[in-house]
Coordinates of C-alpha atoms and ligand atoms in Angstrom, one line a residue:
X60 CA 22.0 -31.7 -50.6
X61 CA 21.9 -33.2 -54.1
X62 CA 24.5 -32.2 -56.6
X63 CA 23.9 -31.2 -60.2
X64 CA 26.3 -31.0 -63.1
X65 CA 26.0 -30.1 -66.8
X66 CA 28.3 -29.8 -69.8
X67 CA 28.1 -28.5 -73.3
X68 CA 31.1 -28.5 -75.6
X69 CA 32.9 -30.7 -78.1
X70 CA 34.0 -33.6 -76.0
X71 CA 32.0 -36.7 -75.0
X72 CA 29.7 -35.5 -72.2
X73 CA 29.3 -38.9 -70.4
X74 CA 32.8 -39.1 -68.8
X75 CA 32.8 -35.5 -67.8
X76 CA 29.4 -35.8 -66.2
X77 CA 30.2 -39.0 -64.4
X78 CA 33.5 -37.6 -63.1
X79 CA 31.7 -34.5 -61.9
X80 CA 29.1 -36.5 -60.2
X81 CA 31.7 -38.4 -58.3
X82 CA 33.1 -35.1 -57.0
X83 CA 29.6 -34.1 -56.0
X84 CA 28.7 -37.3 -54.3
X85 CA 29.4 -35.8 -50.9
X86 CA 26.2 -33.8 -51.4
X87 CA 24.1 -37.0 -51.7
X88 CA 24.5 -40.5 -52.9
X89 CA 21.1 -42.3 -52.7
X90 CA 20.9 -42.5 -56.5
X91 CA 22.2 -40.7 -59.6
X92 CA 21.4 -40.2 -63.2
X93 CA 22.4 -38.4 -66.4
X94 CA 20.7 -37.2 -69.6
X95 CA 22.9 -37.0 -72.6
X96 CA 21.6 -35.2 -75.7
X97 CA 21.0 -37.6 -78.6
X98 CA 21.6 -40.6 -76.4
X99 CA 19.0 -40.7 -73.7
X100 CA 18.7 -41.0 -69.9
X101 CA 20.4 -43.4 -67.5
X102 CA 19.7 -43.8 -63.8
X103 CA 20.9 -46.0 -61.0
X104 CA 20.2 -46.6 -57.4
X105 CA 23.1 -46.1 -55.0
X106 CA 26.5 -44.5 -55.6
X107 CA 27.7 -43.1 -58.9
X108 CA 29.7 -46.2 -59.6
X109 CA 26.4 -48.1 -60.1
X110 CA 25.5 -45.5 -62.8
X111 CA 28.9 -45.9 -64.5
X112 CA 28.1 -49.6 -65.1
X113 CA 24.9 -48.7 -66.9
X114 CA 26.2 -46.3 -69.5
X115 CA 27.3 -47.9 -72.7
X116 CA 30.8 -47.0 -73.8
X117 CA 29.7 -45.7 -77.2
X118 CA 27.6 -42.9 -75.8
X119 CA 28.8 -40.0 -78.0
X120 CA 26.6 -36.9 -77.1
X121 CA 28.6 -33.8 -76.3
X122 CA 26.1 -32.1 -74.0
X123 CA 24.2 -33.4 -71.0
X124 CA 23.0 -32.9 -67.4
X125 CA 23.5 -35.1 -64.3
X126 CA 22.4 -35.4 -60.7
X127 CA 23.4 -37.2 -57.5
X128 CA 20.5 -37.4 -55.0
X129 CA 19.9 -37.0 -51.3
X130 CA 16.2 -38.0 -51.1
X131 CA 13.7 -35.5 -49.8
X132 CA 10.5 -36.3 -51.6
X133 CA 10.2 -40.0 -52.3
X134 CA 12.5 -42.8 -51.2
X135 CA 15.8 -43.6 -52.9
X136 CA 14.9 -45.6 -56.0
X137 CA 15.7 -45.6 -59.7
X138 CA 12.2 -44.2 -60.5
X139 CA 12.8 -41.2 -58.2
X140 CA 16.4 -40.6 -59.5
X141 CA 16.9 -37.5 -61.7
X142 CA 16.8 -36.3 -64.5
X143 CA 13.0 -36.1 -64.6
X144 CA 11.1 -35.3 -67.8
X145 CA 7.9 -33.4 -68.7
X146 CA 4.6 -34.8 -69.8
X147 CA 5.8 -35.0 -73.5
X148 CA 9.0 -36.7 -72.5
X149 CA 11.3 -34.3 -74.3
X150 CA 12.4 -31.9 -71.6
X151 CA 14.8 -32.9 -68.8
X152 CA 15.5 -31.4 -65.4
X153 CA 18.0 -31.9 -62.6
X154 CA 17.3 -30.1 -59.4
X155 CA 18.9 -29.3 -56.0
X156 CA 16.5 -27.9 -53.5
X157 CA 12.9 -28.3 -52.5
X158 CA 9.7 -27.2 -54.3
X159 CA 7.5 -26.4 -51.3
X160 CA 4.2 -26.1 -53.1
X161 CA 4.8 -29.2 -55.3
X162 CA 1.7 -31.0 -53.9
X163 CA -0.6 -28.2 -54.9
X164 CA 1.1 -27.9 -58.3
X165 CA 1.0 -31.6 -58.9
X166 CA -2.8 -31.7 -58.1
X167 CA -3.4 -28.9 -60.6
X168 CA -1.4 -30.7 -63.3
X169 CA -3.1 -34.1 -62.6
X170 CA -6.4 -32.3 -63.0
X171 CA -5.2 -31.1 -66.4
X172 CA -4.4 -34.7 -67.4
X173 CA -0.7 -35.0 -66.5
X174 CA 0.6 -38.3 -65.3
X175 CA 3.6 -38.6 -63.0
X176 CA 6.1 -41.5 -62.8
X177 CA 8.0 -40.5 -59.6
X178 CA 7.1 -39.2 -56.2
X179 CA 9.5 -36.2 -56.5
X180 CA 8.9 -32.5 -56.4
X181 CA 11.3 -32.2 -59.3
X182 CA 9.1 -34.0 -61.7
X183 CA 6.4 -31.4 -61.1
X184 CA 8.9 -28.7 -62.0
X185 CA 9.8 -30.6 -65.2
X186 CA 6.1 -30.8 -66.2
X187 CA 5.6 -27.1 -65.5
X188 CA 8.6 -26.0 -67.5
X189 CA 7.7 -28.4 -70.4
X190 CA 4.2 -27.0 -70.5
X191 CA 5.2 -23.4 -70.5
X192 CA 7.9 -24.1 -73.2
X193 CA 5.3 -25.6 -75.4
X194 CA 3.0 -22.6 -74.9
X195 CA 5.6 -19.9 -75.5
X196 CA 7.9 -21.7 -78.0
X197 CA 10.9 -20.3 -76.1
X198 CA 12.7 -22.3 -73.5
X199 CA 14.0 -19.3 -71.4
X200 CA 10.5 -17.7 -71.4
X201 CA 8.9 -21.0 -70.5
X202 CA 11.4 -21.6 -67.7
X203 CA 10.8 -18.2 -66.1
X204 CA 7.0 -18.5 -66.4
X205 CA 7.2 -21.9 -64.7
X206 CA 9.4 -20.7 -62.0
X207 CA 7.0 -17.9 -61.2
X208 CA 4.6 -20.6 -59.9
X209 CA 7.1 -22.2 -57.7
X210 CA 7.8 -21.7 -54.0
X211 CA 10.9 -23.1 -52.5
X212 CA 14.5 -23.4 -53.4
X213 CA 16.2 -24.6 -56.5
X214 CA 19.4 -24.8 -58.4
X215 CA 18.4 -26.5 -61.7
X216 CA 19.8 -27.4 -65.1
X217 CA 17.4 -28.0 -68.0
X218 CA 17.8 -29.5 -71.4
X219 CA 15.3 -30.2 -74.3
X220 CA 15.6 -32.9 -76.9
X221 CA 15.0 -30.3 -79.7
X222 CA 17.9 -28.0 -78.4
X223 CA 20.7 -30.6 -78.0
X224 CA 23.5 -28.1 -77.5
X225 CA 21.6 -25.8 -75.0
X226 CA 21.5 -25.9 -71.2
X227 CA 19.4 -23.5 -69.1
X228 CA 20.3 -23.1 -65.5
X229 CA 18.6 -21.1 -62.8
X230 CA 19.1 -20.4 -59.1
X231 CA 16.9 -19.5 -56.2
X232 CA 18.3 -20.6 -52.8
X233 CA 20.7 -23.4 -54.1
X234 CA 24.1 -22.5 -55.5
X235 CA 25.0 -22.7 -59.2
X236 CA 28.6 -22.3 -60.5
X237 CA 29.3 -21.9 -64.2
X238 CA 32.7 -22.9 -65.5
X239 CA 33.9 -21.2 -68.6
X240 CA 36.5 -22.6 -71.1
X241 CA 37.0 -22.1 -74.8
X242 CA 34.2 -23.8 -76.6
X243 CA 33.2 -25.7 -73.4
X244 CA 30.9 -24.7 -70.6
X245 CA 30.1 -26.5 -67.3
X246 CA 27.5 -26.1 -64.6
X247 CA 27.6 -27.5 -61.1
X248 CA 26.3 -27.1 -57.6
X249 CA 29.8 -26.0 -56.5
X250 CA 33.2 -25.4 -58.1
X251 CA 34.9 -28.6 -57.0
X252 CA 34.0 -30.7 -60.0
X253 CA 34.8 -27.9 -62.4
X254 CA 38.4 -27.0 -61.4
X255 CA 39.8 -30.0 -63.3
X256 CA 38.5 -28.4 -66.4
X257 CA 38.7 -24.7 -65.8
X258 CA 39.3 -22.2 -63.0
X259 CA 37.2 -19.5 -64.7
X260 CA 34.1 -19.7 -62.5
X261 CA 31.1 -17.4 -62.2
X262 CA 28.3 -17.9 -59.6
X263 CA 24.7 -17.2 -60.5
X264 CA 23.0 -14.8 -58.1
X265 CA 19.6 -15.4 -56.6
X266 CA 16.9 -14.9 -59.2
X267 CA 19.2 -15.3 -62.2
X268 CA 19.2 -17.8 -65.0
X269 CA 21.7 -18.5 -67.8
X270 CA 21.4 -19.8 -71.3
X271 CA 24.5 -21.8 -72.3
X272 CA 25.5 -23.3 -75.6
X273 CA 28.9 -24.6 -76.8
X274 CA 29.3 -21.1 -78.3
X275 CA 28.8 -19.0 -75.2
X276 CA 26.7 -18.1 -72.3
X277 CA 24.3 -15.3 -71.3
X278 CA 23.1 -14.5 -67.8
X279 CA 19.7 -12.9 -67.2
X280 CA 17.6 -11.8 -64.3
X281 CA 14.2 -13.4 -64.0
X282 CA 12.8 -10.3 -65.6
X283 CA 14.9 -11.1 -68.6
X284 CA 17.4 -8.3 -68.2
X285 CA 20.9 -9.2 -69.4
X286 CA 23.4 -9.3 -66.5
X287 CA 27.0 -8.4 -67.6
X288 CA 28.8 -11.0 -65.5
X289 CA 32.3 -12.3 -66.1
X290 CA 33.9 -15.4 -64.6
X291 CA 36.6 -15.0 -61.9
X292 CA 39.8 -16.9 -61.6
X293 CA 39.4 -19.3 -58.7
X294 CA 43.1 -20.2 -58.4
X295 CA 42.7 -23.5 -56.4
X296 CA 45.4 -26.1 -56.6
X297 CA 44.1 -29.2 -58.4
X298 CA 45.1 -31.6 -55.6
X299 CA 42.4 -30.1 -53.3
X300 CA 39.9 -32.4 -54.9
X301 CA 42.1 -35.5 -55.0
X302 CA 42.7 -38.0 -52.2
X303 CA 46.5 -37.5 -52.6
X304 CA 47.4 -41.1 -51.8
X305 CA 45.2 -41.3 -48.8
X306 CA 42.5 -44.0 -48.7
X307 CA 39.8 -41.5 -47.8
X308 CA 39.1 -37.8 -48.1
X309 CA 38.4 -37.8 -44.4
X310 CA 42.0 -38.9 -43.5
X311 CA 43.4 -36.6 -46.2
X312 CA 41.5 -33.7 -44.7
X313 CA 42.6 -34.4 -41.1
X314 CA 46.2 -34.6 -42.4
X315 CA 45.7 -31.2 -44.0
X316 CA 44.9 -29.5 -40.7
X317 CA 48.4 -28.1 -40.1
X318 CA 48.3 -26.5 -43.6
X319 CA 44.8 -25.2 -43.0
X320 CA 45.9 -23.6 -39.7
X321 CA 48.7 -21.9 -41.6
X322 CA 46.5 -20.8 -44.4
X323 CA 43.8 -19.4 -42.2
X324 CA 46.4 -17.5 -40.2
X325 CA 48.5 -16.3 -43.1
X326 CA 48.8 -12.5 -43.2
X327 CA 46.4 -12.3 -40.3
X328 CA 48.6 -12.6 -37.2
X329 CA 49.9 -9.3 -35.8
X330 CA 52.4 -10.2 -33.2
X331 CA 53.5 -6.7 -32.2
X332 CA 49.9 -5.4 -31.9
X333 CA 48.7 -8.7 -30.3
X334 CA 45.8 -8.7 -32.7
X335 CA 44.5 -10.2 -35.9
X336 CA 44.2 -8.5 -39.3
X337 CA 40.8 -9.3 -40.7
X338 CA 40.1 -7.6 -44.0
X339 CA 36.4 -8.4 -43.9
X340 CA 35.9 -6.5 -40.6
X341 CA 38.2 -3.6 -40.9
X342 CA 35.7 -1.0 -42.1
X343 CA 33.2 -2.3 -39.5
X344 CA 35.3 -1.2 -36.5
X345 CA 33.0 1.6 -35.3
X346 CA 30.1 -0.9 -35.2
X347 CA 32.1 -3.6 -33.6
X348 CA 33.1 -1.3 -30.8
X349 CA 29.5 -0.8 -29.9
X350 CA 28.3 -4.4 -29.9
X351 CA 27.1 -5.4 -26.4
X352 CA 25.6 -8.8 -27.2
X353 CA 26.6 -11.6 -29.6
X354 CA 24.4 -14.4 -30.8
X355 CA 26.2 -17.3 -32.5
X356 CA 24.2 -19.7 -34.7
X357 CA 25.2 -22.8 -36.5
X358 CA 24.2 -26.4 -37.1
X359 CA 26.0 -29.7 -36.3
X360 CA 29.7 -29.2 -35.9
X361 CA 29.4 -25.5 -36.7
X362 CA 27.2 -25.2 -33.6
X363 CA 29.8 -27.0 -31.5
X364 CA 32.5 -24.6 -32.9
X365 CA 30.1 -21.9 -31.7
X366 CA 30.2 -23.2 -28.1
X367 CA 33.9 -22.7 -28.2
X368 CA 33.5 -19.3 -29.9
X369 CA 31.2 -18.2 -27.0
X370 CA 34.0 -18.6 -24.4
X371 CA 36.6 -17.0 -26.7
X372 CA 34.5 -13.9 -27.2
X373 CA 33.4 -13.7 -23.6
X374 CA 36.9 -14.2 -22.3
X375 CA 38.8 -12.0 -24.8
X376 CA 36.3 -9.3 -25.6
X377 CA 34.1 -9.4 -22.5
X378 CA 30.8 -9.4 -24.6
X379 CA 28.0 -11.8 -23.4
X380 CA 27.3 -14.4 -26.0
X381 CA 24.5 -16.9 -26.5
X382 CA 24.9 -19.9 -28.9
X383 CA 21.9 -21.2 -30.7
X384 CA 21.1 -24.0 -33.1
X385 CA 20.1 -22.5 -36.4
X386 CA 17.0 -24.7 -36.6
X387 CA 15.7 -23.4 -33.3
X388 CA 16.7 -19.8 -33.4
X389 CA 15.0 -19.1 -36.7
X390 CA 11.6 -20.2 -35.6
X391 CA 11.4 -18.2 -32.3
X392 CA 10.4 -14.6 -31.8
X393 CA 13.4 -12.4 -30.8
X394 CA 13.5 -9.1 -29.0
X395 CA 16.5 -7.0 -30.2
X396 CA 18.2 -5.5 -27.1
X397 CA 21.0 -3.0 -27.4
X398 CA 23.5 -3.6 -30.2
X399 CA 23.4 -7.3 -31.1
X400 CA 25.6 -8.9 -33.7
X401 CA 24.6 -12.3 -35.1
X402 CA 27.6 -14.5 -35.9
X403 CA 26.7 -17.4 -38.2
X404 CA 29.2 -20.3 -38.5
X405 CA 28.9 -22.5 -41.6
X406 CA 31.4 -24.4 -43.6
X407 CA 29.3 -24.6 -46.8
X408 CA 27.6 -21.2 -46.4
X409 CA 24.5 -22.9 -47.7
X410 CA 22.9 -24.6 -44.6
X411 CA 19.2 -23.7 -44.9
X412 CA 18.6 -23.1 -41.2
X413 CA 21.7 -21.0 -40.8
X414 CA 20.9 -19.0 -43.9
X415 CA 17.3 -18.4 -42.6
X416 CA 18.8 -17.0 -39.3
X417 CA 20.8 -14.5 -41.3
X418 CA 17.7 -13.4 -43.2
X419 CA 15.7 -13.2 -40.0
X420 CA 18.4 -11.2 -38.3
X421 CA 18.7 -8.7 -41.2
X422 CA 14.9 -8.3 -41.2
X423 CA 15.2 -7.2 -37.6
X424 CA 18.0 -4.8 -38.4
X425 CA 20.6 -7.0 -36.6
X426 CA 24.1 -6.9 -38.3
X427 CA 25.3 -10.3 -39.4
X428 CA 28.8 -11.7 -39.4
X429 CA 29.7 -14.9 -41.4
X430 CA 32.4 -17.4 -40.4
X431 CA 32.3 -19.3 -43.6
X432 CA 34.6 -21.6 -45.6
X433 CA 33.0 -21.6 -49.1
X434 CA 33.9 -18.4 -50.8
X435 CA 30.9 -16.8 -52.6
X436 CA 28.4 -19.0 -50.9
X437 CA 24.9 -17.7 -49.9
X438 CA 25.8 -16.9 -46.3
X439 CA 29.1 -15.4 -47.3
X440 CA 27.3 -13.1 -49.7
X441 CA 24.3 -12.2 -47.5
X442 CA 26.1 -11.4 -44.3
X443 CA 27.1 -7.8 -43.6
X444 CA 30.7 -8.8 -42.9
X445 CA 32.8 -11.9 -42.2
X446 CA 35.8 -13.9 -41.8
X447 CA 36.7 -16.7 -44.3
X448 CA 38.1 -19.9 -42.9
X449 CA 40.4 -20.6 -45.8
X450 CA 40.2 -24.4 -45.2
X451 CA 39.9 -25.2 -49.0
X452 CA 37.2 -27.6 -50.3
X453 CA 36.2 -30.3 -47.8
X454 CA 34.9 -33.3 -49.6
X455 CA 34.5 -35.8 -46.8
X456 CA 31.0 -35.5 -45.4
X457 CA 32.2 -35.2 -41.8
X458 CA 33.6 -31.9 -40.9
X459 CA 37.2 -32.2 -39.9
X460 CA 39.6 -29.6 -41.2
X461 CA 36.7 -27.2 -41.6
X462 CA 35.7 -27.6 -38.0
X463 CA 39.3 -26.8 -36.9
X464 CA 39.3 -23.8 -39.2
X465 CA 36.1 -22.6 -37.6
X466 CA 37.8 -22.7 -34.2
X467 CA 40.7 -20.8 -35.7
X468 CA 38.5 -18.2 -37.4
X469 CA 36.5 -17.7 -34.2
X470 CA 39.7 -17.2 -32.2
X471 CA 40.9 -14.6 -34.7
X472 CA 37.5 -12.9 -34.5
X473 CA 37.6 -12.9 -30.7
X474 CA 41.1 -11.5 -30.7
X475 CA 40.2 -8.8 -33.1
X476 CA 37.1 -7.9 -31.0
X477 CA 39.1 -8.2 -27.8
X478 CA 41.8 -5.7 -29.0
X479 CA 39.0 -3.2 -29.6
X480 CA 37.6 -3.8 -26.1
X481 CA 40.4 -3.7 -23.6
X482 CA 42.4 -6.9 -24.2
X483 CA 46.0 -6.0 -23.5
X484 CA 48.7 -6.2 -26.1
X485 CA 50.6 -8.7 -24.0
X486 CA 47.5 -11.0 -23.7
X487 CA 46.9 -10.7 -27.4
X488 CA 50.5 -11.3 -28.3
X489 CA 50.6 -14.4 -26.1
X490 CA 47.7 -15.9 -28.1
X491 CA 49.2 -14.8 -31.4
X492 CA 52.5 -16.5 -30.5
X493 CA 50.7 -19.7 -29.6
X494 CA 48.6 -19.6 -32.8
X495 CA 51.9 -19.5 -34.7
X496 CA 53.0 -22.7 -33.0
X497 CA 49.8 -24.6 -33.4
X498 CA 50.5 -26.2 -36.9
X499 CA 53.7 -27.8 -35.6
X500 CA 51.8 -29.1 -32.5
X501 CA 49.1 -30.6 -34.8
X502 CA 51.8 -32.2 -36.9
X503 CA 53.1 -33.8 -33.8
X504 CA 49.7 -35.4 -33.0
X505 CA 49.3 -36.6 -36.6
X506 CA 52.7 -38.2 -36.5
X507 CA 51.4 -40.5 -33.7
X508 CA 48.3 -41.5 -35.5
X509 CA 49.3 -45.2 -35.3
X510 CA 48.7 -45.1 -31.6
X511 CA 45.2 -43.6 -32.2
X512 CA 44.5 -46.4 -34.6
X513 CA 45.6 -49.0 -32.1
X514 CA 43.3 -47.4 -29.4
X515 CA 40.4 -47.5 -31.9
X516 CA 41.1 -51.2 -32.4
X517 CA 41.1 -51.7 -28.6
X518 CA 37.7 -50.0 -28.3
X519 CA 36.1 -51.6 -31.3
X520 CA 33.9 -53.9 -29.3
X521 CA 31.9 -51.2 -27.5
X522 CA 28.6 -50.0 -28.8
X523 CA 28.1 -46.9 -26.6
X524 CA 30.4 -44.1 -25.6
X525 CA 30.2 -41.0 -23.4
X526 CA 32.4 -38.0 -24.3
X527 CA 32.9 -35.5 -21.5
X528 CA 34.6 -32.2 -21.2
X529 CA 34.3 -28.8 -19.5
X530 CA 34.6 -25.2 -20.3
X531 CA 36.6 -24.8 -23.6
X532 CA 36.3 -28.6 -24.2
X533 CA 32.5 -28.8 -23.4
X534 CA 31.9 -28.3 -27.2
X535 CA 34.8 -30.7 -28.0
X536 CA 33.0 -33.5 -26.2
X537 CA 29.9 -33.0 -28.3
X538 CA 32.0 -32.8 -31.5
X539 CA 33.9 -35.9 -30.6
X540 CA 30.7 -37.8 -30.0
X541 CA 29.2 -36.5 -33.3
X542 CA 32.2 -37.7 -35.3
X543 CA 31.9 -41.2 -33.9
X544 CA 28.1 -41.3 -34.5
X545 CA 28.3 -40.1 -38.1
X546 CA 31.2 -42.0 -39.5
X547 CA 31.2 -45.2 -37.3
X548 CA 27.4 -45.4 -36.5
X549 CA 28.3 -45.9 -32.8
X550 CA 26.1 -44.5 -30.2
X551 CA 28.0 -41.7 -28.5
X552 CA 26.8 -38.9 -26.2
X553 CA 28.6 -35.6 -25.6
X554 CA 28.1 -34.2 -22.2
X555 CA 29.4 -31.5 -19.9
X556 CA 31.4 -33.5 -17.3
X557 CA 29.8 -31.5 -14.5
X558 CA 26.4 -32.7 -15.7
X559 CA 27.3 -36.4 -15.5
X560 CA 26.1 -36.9 -12.0
X561 CA 22.7 -35.5 -13.0
X562 CA 21.9 -38.5 -15.0
X563 CA 24.3 -40.1 -17.5
X564 CA 26.5 -41.7 -14.9
X565 CA 23.7 -44.1 -14.4
X566 CA 24.7 -45.7 -17.8
X567 CA 28.3 -46.3 -16.8
X568 CA 29.4 -49.9 -16.4
X569 CA 32.2 -52.1 -17.8
X570 CA 30.7 -52.0 -21.3
X571 CA 30.1 -48.2 -21.5
X572 CA 33.4 -46.4 -21.9
X573 CA 34.0 -42.7 -21.5
X574 CA 36.3 -40.4 -23.5
X575 CA 37.4 -37.6 -21.1
X576 CA 38.9 -34.5 -22.7
X577 CA 41.1 -33.2 -19.8
X578 CA 44.1 -31.1 -20.8
X579 CA 46.1 -29.6 -18.0
X580 CA 44.1 -26.4 -17.7
X581 CA 41.8 -24.7 -15.2
X582 CA 39.3 -27.5 -15.4
X583 CA 41.8 -30.4 -14.9
X584 CA 41.1 -31.0 -11.2
X585 CA 37.4 -31.1 -11.7
X586 CA 37.8 -33.5 -14.7
X587 CA 40.1 -35.7 -12.6
X588 CA 37.3 -36.1 -10.0
X589 CA 34.8 -37.0 -12.7
X590 CA 37.1 -39.6 -14.1
X591 CA 37.6 -41.1 -10.6
X592 CA 33.8 -41.3 -10.3
X593 CA 33.6 -43.2 -13.6
X594 CA 36.4 -45.5 -12.6
X595 CA 34.7 -46.2 -9.3
X596 CA 31.8 -47.5 -11.3
X597 CA 34.0 -49.8 -13.4
X598 CA 33.7 -47.5 -16.5
X599 CA 36.7 -47.7 -18.9
X600 CA 38.3 -44.3 -19.5
X601 CA 40.2 -43.0 -22.5
X602 CA 41.7 -39.7 -21.6
X603 CA 42.9 -36.9 -23.9
X604 CA 45.5 -35.3 -21.8
X605 CA 48.5 -32.9 -22.0
X606 CA 52.0 -34.3 -22.7
X607 CA 53.9 -34.5 -19.5
X608 CA 50.9 -35.5 -17.3
X609 CA 52.1 -38.8 -15.9
X610 CA 49.6 -39.1 -13.1
X611 CA 46.9 -39.7 -15.7
X612 CA 48.5 -43.0 -16.6
X613 CA 47.4 -44.4 -13.2
X614 CA 43.9 -42.8 -13.4
X615 CA 42.7 -43.6 -16.9
X616 CA 42.8 -46.9 -18.7
X617 CA 44.2 -45.4 -21.9
X618 CA 45.7 -42.0 -22.7
X619 CA 46.1 -40.0 -25.9
X620 CA 48.4 -37.0 -25.4
X621 CA 48.2 -33.6 -27.0
X622 CA 51.0 -31.0 -26.8
X623 CA 50.7 -28.3 -24.2
X624 CA 49.0 -25.1 -25.3
X625 CA 47.0 -22.1 -23.9
X626 CA 43.6 -23.2 -22.5
X627 CA 41.7 -21.3 -25.2
X628 CA 43.4 -23.2 -27.9
X629 CA 43.1 -26.7 -26.4
X630 CA 39.9 -27.5 -28.4
X631 CA 41.9 -27.2 -31.6
X632 CA 44.5 -29.8 -30.5
X633 CA 42.0 -32.1 -28.6
X634 CA 39.8 -32.4 -31.6
X635 CA 42.4 -34.1 -33.8
X636 CA 42.7 -37.4 -31.8
X637 CA 38.9 -37.5 -31.6
X638 CA 38.6 -37.1 -35.4
X639 CA 41.2 -39.8 -36.0
X640 CA 39.6 -42.1 -33.4
X641 CA 36.2 -41.8 -35.2
X642 CA 37.9 -42.2 -38.6
X643 CA 39.7 -45.5 -37.6
X644 CA 36.7 -46.8 -35.8
X645 CA 34.5 -46.2 -38.9
X646 CA 37.1 -47.8 -41.2
X647 CA 37.6 -50.8 -38.9
X648 CA 33.9 -51.3 -38.8
X649 CA 33.9 -51.5 -42.6
X650 CA 32.0 -48.2 -43.4
X651 CA 32.6 -45.7 -46.1
X652 CA 33.6 -42.8 -43.8
X653 CA 33.6 -40.3 -46.7
X654 CA 29.9 -41.1 -47.4
X655 CA 28.1 -42.0 -44.2
X656 CA 24.6 -43.4 -44.8
X657 CA 21.7 -40.9 -44.8
X658 CA 23.9 -37.9 -44.6
X659 CA 24.8 -35.1 -47.1
X660 CA 27.5 -32.5 -46.6
X661 CA 25.5 -29.5 -47.3
X662 CA 22.0 -29.4 -45.7
X663 CA 20.2 -27.1 -47.9
X664 CA 16.7 -28.2 -46.8
X665 CA 15.1 -27.6 -43.5
Ligands
M6R926 O1 28.1 -26.3 -43.8 P1 27.8 -26.1 -42.4 O2 29.0 -25.9 -41.6 O3 26.7 -25.1 -42.2 O4 27.2 -27.5 -41.9 C1 26.7 -27.7 -40.7 C2 26.4 -29.2 -40.4 O5 25.5 -29.7 -41.3 C3 27.7 -30.0 -40.4 O6 28.7 -29.5 -39.5 C4 27.4 -31.4 -40.0 O7 27.0 -31.5 -38.7 C5 28.6 -32.4 -40.3 N1 28.0 -33.6 -40.7 C6 29.5 -32.5 -39.2 O8 30.5 -33.4 -39.5

């Protein structure tokens, strides 16, 4: 939530900062702002394009900081937009995170005569840093002294009018990436806006700060010990952060799913052994053999991926699994029974509630396993072991390719565990073989996206939807409903089809359609009965069914077909038409599907 960017070098900073903010907009887009050394500060309400209009073309400064905001303290307004300054007005801060004790600090500062312009927690931080800088005469010392008073999370960049070439950045709980190039240095909340300029990236660790000028950088711990850290080559193709001819990142990212499936399976599928090769788990085999209970945690789509993961692990490895929302699990007491492993699913690897679960589990001595997409993220670093998704950067706010990659990674994990726990070579090889075929099958669904667009047009007049599924597609129903809610603002409820008669069927009538996820698998007969029940109550039904199923044409009003596959893999295929259905509905309703209102991609606050 919130994106920060900073630059110091020899080029004009304004275009670099604005370009970077556009790449970070997925983290928040309520307002944005920049401070450019020697030129001043500019802020605007709404998307970064509004800020662009406000910056004069002759702004020449070669260093600056910028911010795109997802409001936490104080409503979206120009006054609350970052950068914020200190009491004297000469020190500037951009901040991603939350200062939990800001009210107490603000009251203290007010008592000392400070006045505040905004309602934000960040302005308090700016005042504190400014005050300590004035007292100590050294910006780094002042920064650390100020941070000693702060409780909460932050990734910050700081500049002072009297040090026009210098940027200080610090991290506690919110990521900071530093990009290194000859005579130019960049800071951002993630690497996406940096890779256009450099692929030499280093990530600050918790409790570290860096002093950066156009001549170099130094990283220190908060106790001022120099950390000898070098950047690493990221090696990401540039086009991962471009729309590549598509109107939206969301569509581009759905179209990338076949490549993502190939990438996340590359070098990991062992056909002869009927298993998966997962480097991040190999030296943990003795532990994994002893696990007798798995808890999966995640938020939003990651939680729904966890619902599928539960069945995969139970079916393939025979280990009982519970799935928990990160925001619930972290606040409950837990009794550790037997050998439990906590699996945390997170695209960003920065979701505050999921990260808190990792820390809580570790405190209890429970081993943690990350299913994470963003390499080097907090959850990736703090878990004991893990499986990367290899989906590449996802810039659309809605999880699409990342969700599919979570399903794939959970499948590989379940396969790996299964082969340690009695899954036969033949069973494993059957799944591996089918995993190899999946990219082609997804390409086939994508090739028929016109049909999905047409169906979205047909259903455009409805304001409420029910999504139902069972077993492996129980989670798919919830995920399909979430996609429609978040990008098209249409009321949609996910439900286990078996639960329908316990309540939701009361809502069904001619103006309340149902999307039924019903591939030809062990649940098909039961799903068919549920669809009959809906039709008997005049409900319109859009079925997601397996190619070759012709009887469904008489049963449902509309059908979107997916290729045949193994039951455990149907969620991967069934999700694609649901993502496209939500995408086209959102676009047809005139919404910016890449930047849904009120949302941010990475939920780094509770
Ligand atoms: O980065 P994470 O996977 O931890 O994010 C979890 C959720 O915030 C995320 O899946 C969210 O629900 C998306 N908006 C779904 O499209």
